[in-house]
mmCIF file with all atom_site columns, C-alpha atoms in Angstrom:
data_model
loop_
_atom_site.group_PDB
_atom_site.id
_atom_site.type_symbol
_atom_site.label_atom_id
_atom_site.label_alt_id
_atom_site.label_comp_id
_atom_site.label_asym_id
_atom_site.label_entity_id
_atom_site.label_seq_id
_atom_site.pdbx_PDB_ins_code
_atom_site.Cartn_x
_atom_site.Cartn_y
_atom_site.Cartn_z
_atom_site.occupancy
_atom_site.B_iso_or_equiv
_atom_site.pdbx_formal_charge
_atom_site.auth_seq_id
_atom_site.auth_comp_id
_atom_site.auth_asym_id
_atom_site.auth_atom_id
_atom_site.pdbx_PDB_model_num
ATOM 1  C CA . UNK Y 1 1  ? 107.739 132.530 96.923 1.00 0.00 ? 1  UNK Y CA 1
ATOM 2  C CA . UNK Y 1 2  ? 108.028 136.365 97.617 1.00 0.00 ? 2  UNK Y CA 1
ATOM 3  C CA . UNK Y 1 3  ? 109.571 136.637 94.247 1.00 0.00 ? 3  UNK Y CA 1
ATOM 4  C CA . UNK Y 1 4  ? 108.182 136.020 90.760 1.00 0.00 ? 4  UNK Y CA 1
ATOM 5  C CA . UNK Y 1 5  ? 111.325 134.236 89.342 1.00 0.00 ? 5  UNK Y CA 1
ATOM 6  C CA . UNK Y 1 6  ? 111.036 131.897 92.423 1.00 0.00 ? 6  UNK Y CA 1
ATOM 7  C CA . UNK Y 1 7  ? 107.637 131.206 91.613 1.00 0.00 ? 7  UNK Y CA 1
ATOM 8  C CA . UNK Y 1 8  ? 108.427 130.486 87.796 1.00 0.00 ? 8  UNK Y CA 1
ATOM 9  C CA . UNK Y 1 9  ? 110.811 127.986 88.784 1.00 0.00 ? 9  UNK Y CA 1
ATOM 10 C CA . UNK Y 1 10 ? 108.950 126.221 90.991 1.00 0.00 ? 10 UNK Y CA 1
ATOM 11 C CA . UNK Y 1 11 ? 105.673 125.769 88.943 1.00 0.00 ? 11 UNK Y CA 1
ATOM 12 C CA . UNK Y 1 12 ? 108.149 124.820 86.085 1.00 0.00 ? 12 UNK Y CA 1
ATOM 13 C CA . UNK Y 1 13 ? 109.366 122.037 88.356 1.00 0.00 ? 13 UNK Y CA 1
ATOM 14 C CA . UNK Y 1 14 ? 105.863 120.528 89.056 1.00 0.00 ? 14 UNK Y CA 1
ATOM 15 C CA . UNK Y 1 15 ? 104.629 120.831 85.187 1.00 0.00 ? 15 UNK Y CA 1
ATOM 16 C CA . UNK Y 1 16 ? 108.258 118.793 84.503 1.00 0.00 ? 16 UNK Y CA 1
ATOM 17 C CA . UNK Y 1 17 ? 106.489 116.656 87.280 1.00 0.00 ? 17 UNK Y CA 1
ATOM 18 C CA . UNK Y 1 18 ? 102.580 116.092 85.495 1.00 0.00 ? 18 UNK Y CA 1
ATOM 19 C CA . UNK Y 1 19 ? 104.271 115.427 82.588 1.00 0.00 ? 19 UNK Y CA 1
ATOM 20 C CA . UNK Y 1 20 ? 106.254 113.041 83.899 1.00 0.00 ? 20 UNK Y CA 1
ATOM 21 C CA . UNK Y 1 21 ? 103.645 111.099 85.874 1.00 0.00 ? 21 UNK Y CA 1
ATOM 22 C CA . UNK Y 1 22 ? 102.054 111.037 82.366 1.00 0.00 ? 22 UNK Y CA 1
ATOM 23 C CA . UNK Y 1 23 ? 104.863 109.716 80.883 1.00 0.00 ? 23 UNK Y CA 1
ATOM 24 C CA . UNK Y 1 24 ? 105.065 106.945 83.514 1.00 0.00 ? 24 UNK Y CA 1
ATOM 25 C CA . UNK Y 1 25 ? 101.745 106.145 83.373 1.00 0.00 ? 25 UNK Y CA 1
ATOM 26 C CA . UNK Y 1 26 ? 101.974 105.505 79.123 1.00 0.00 ? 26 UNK Y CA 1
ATOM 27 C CA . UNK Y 1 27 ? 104.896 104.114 79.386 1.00 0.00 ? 27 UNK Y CA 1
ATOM 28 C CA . UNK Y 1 28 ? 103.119 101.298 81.876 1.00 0.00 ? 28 UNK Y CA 1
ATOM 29 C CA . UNK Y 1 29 ? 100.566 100.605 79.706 1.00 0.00 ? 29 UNK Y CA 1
ATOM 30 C CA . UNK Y 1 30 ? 102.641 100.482 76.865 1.00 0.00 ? 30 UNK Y CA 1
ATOM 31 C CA . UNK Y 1 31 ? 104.217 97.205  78.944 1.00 0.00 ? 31 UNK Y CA 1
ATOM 32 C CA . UNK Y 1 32 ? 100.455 96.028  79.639 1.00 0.00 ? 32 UNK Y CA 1
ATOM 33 C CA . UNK Y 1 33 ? 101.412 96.315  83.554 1.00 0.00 ? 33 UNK Y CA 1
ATOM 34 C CA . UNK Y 1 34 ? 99.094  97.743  86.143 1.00 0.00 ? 34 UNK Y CA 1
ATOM 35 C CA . UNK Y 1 35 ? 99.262  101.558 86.643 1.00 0.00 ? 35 UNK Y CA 1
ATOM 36 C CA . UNK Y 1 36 ? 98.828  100.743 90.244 1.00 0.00 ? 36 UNK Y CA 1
ATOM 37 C CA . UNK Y 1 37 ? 102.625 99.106  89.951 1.00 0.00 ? 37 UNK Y CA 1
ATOM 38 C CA . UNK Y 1 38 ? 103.678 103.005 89.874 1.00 0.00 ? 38 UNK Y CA 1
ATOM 39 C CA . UNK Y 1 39 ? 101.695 104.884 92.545 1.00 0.00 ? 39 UNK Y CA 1
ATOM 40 C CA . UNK Y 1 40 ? 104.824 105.099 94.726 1.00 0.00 ? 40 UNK Y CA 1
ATOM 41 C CA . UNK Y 1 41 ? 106.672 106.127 91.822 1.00 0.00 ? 41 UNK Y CA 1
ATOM 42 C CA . UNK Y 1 42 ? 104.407 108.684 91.196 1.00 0.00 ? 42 UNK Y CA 1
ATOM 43 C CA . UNK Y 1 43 ? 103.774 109.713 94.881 1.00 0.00 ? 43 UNK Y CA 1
ATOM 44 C CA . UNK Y 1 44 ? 107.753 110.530 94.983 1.00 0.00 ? 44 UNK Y CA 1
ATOM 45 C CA . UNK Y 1 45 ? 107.377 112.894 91.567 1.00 0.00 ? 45 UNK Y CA 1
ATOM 46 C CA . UNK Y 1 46 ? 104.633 115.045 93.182 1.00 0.00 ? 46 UNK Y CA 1
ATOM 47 C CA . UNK Y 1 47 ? 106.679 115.411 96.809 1.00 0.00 ? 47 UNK Y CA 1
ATOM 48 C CA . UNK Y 1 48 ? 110.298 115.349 95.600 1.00 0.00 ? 48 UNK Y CA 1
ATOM 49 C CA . UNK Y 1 49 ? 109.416 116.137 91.932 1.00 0.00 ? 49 UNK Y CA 1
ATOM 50 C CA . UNK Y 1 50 ? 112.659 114.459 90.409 1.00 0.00 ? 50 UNK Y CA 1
ATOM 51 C CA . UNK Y 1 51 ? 113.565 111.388 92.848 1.00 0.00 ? 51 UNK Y CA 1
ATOM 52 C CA . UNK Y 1 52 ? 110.144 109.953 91.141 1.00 0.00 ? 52 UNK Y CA 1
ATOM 53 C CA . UNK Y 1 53 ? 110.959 109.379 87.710 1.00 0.00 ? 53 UNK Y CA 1
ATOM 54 C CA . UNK Y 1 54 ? 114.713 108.806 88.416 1.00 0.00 ? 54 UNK Y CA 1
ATOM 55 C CA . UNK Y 1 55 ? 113.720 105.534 90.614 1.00 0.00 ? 55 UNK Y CA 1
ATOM 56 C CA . UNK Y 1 56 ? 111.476 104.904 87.592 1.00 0.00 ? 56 UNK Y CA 1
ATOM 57 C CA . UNK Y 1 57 ? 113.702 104.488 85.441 1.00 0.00 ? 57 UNK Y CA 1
ATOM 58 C CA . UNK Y 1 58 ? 116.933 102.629 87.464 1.00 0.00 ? 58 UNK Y CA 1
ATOM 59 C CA . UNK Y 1 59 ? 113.853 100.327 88.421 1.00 0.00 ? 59 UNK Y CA 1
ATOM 60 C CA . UNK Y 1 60 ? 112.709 99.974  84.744 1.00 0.00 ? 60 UNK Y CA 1
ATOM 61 C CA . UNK Y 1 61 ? 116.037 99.285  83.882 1.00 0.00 ? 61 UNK Y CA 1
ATOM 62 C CA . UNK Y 1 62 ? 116.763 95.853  86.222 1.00 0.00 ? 62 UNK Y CA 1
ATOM 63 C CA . UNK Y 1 63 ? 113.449 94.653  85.782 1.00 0.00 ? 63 UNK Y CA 1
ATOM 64 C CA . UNK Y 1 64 ? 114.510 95.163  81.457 1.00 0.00 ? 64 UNK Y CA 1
ATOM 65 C CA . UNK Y 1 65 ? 118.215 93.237  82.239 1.00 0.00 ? 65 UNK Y CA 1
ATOM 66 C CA . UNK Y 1 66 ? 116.636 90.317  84.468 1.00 0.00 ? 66 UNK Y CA 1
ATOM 67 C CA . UNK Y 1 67 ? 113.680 90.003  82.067 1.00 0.00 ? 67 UNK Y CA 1
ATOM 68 C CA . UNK Y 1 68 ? 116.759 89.547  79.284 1.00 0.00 ? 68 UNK Y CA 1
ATOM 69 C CA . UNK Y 1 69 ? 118.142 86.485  80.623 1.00 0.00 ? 69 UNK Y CA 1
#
């Protein structure tokens, strides 16, 4: 991170990141599940910063289709 616009884009990247987690975390509450249900979830945001809430969100989506039928 020698140079400053490196080191704007990668602190961007992990704020994107907290607010993410955040967002994961409401978002399981709001479906009265355990916020321990998204620790790997989270985990993945803070290493790979995007692969986190991606999985999330494929995940969230099966669990909504199979919880249709």
């Amino acid at each position: 991170m020698s140079r400053l616009d490196t080191a704007q884009v990668v602190i961007d990247l992990y704020i994107m990141a907290v607010l993410a987690c955040i967002w994961m975390v409401k978002d399981t509450q709001s479906r009265q599940k355990t916020v321990l249900s998204i620790m790997p979830y989270i985990g993945l945001t803070l290493v790979f910063v995007s692969i986190g809430p991606l999985l999330y969100l494929v995940v969230r989506f099966y669990q909504s289709q199979r919880d249709d039928k």
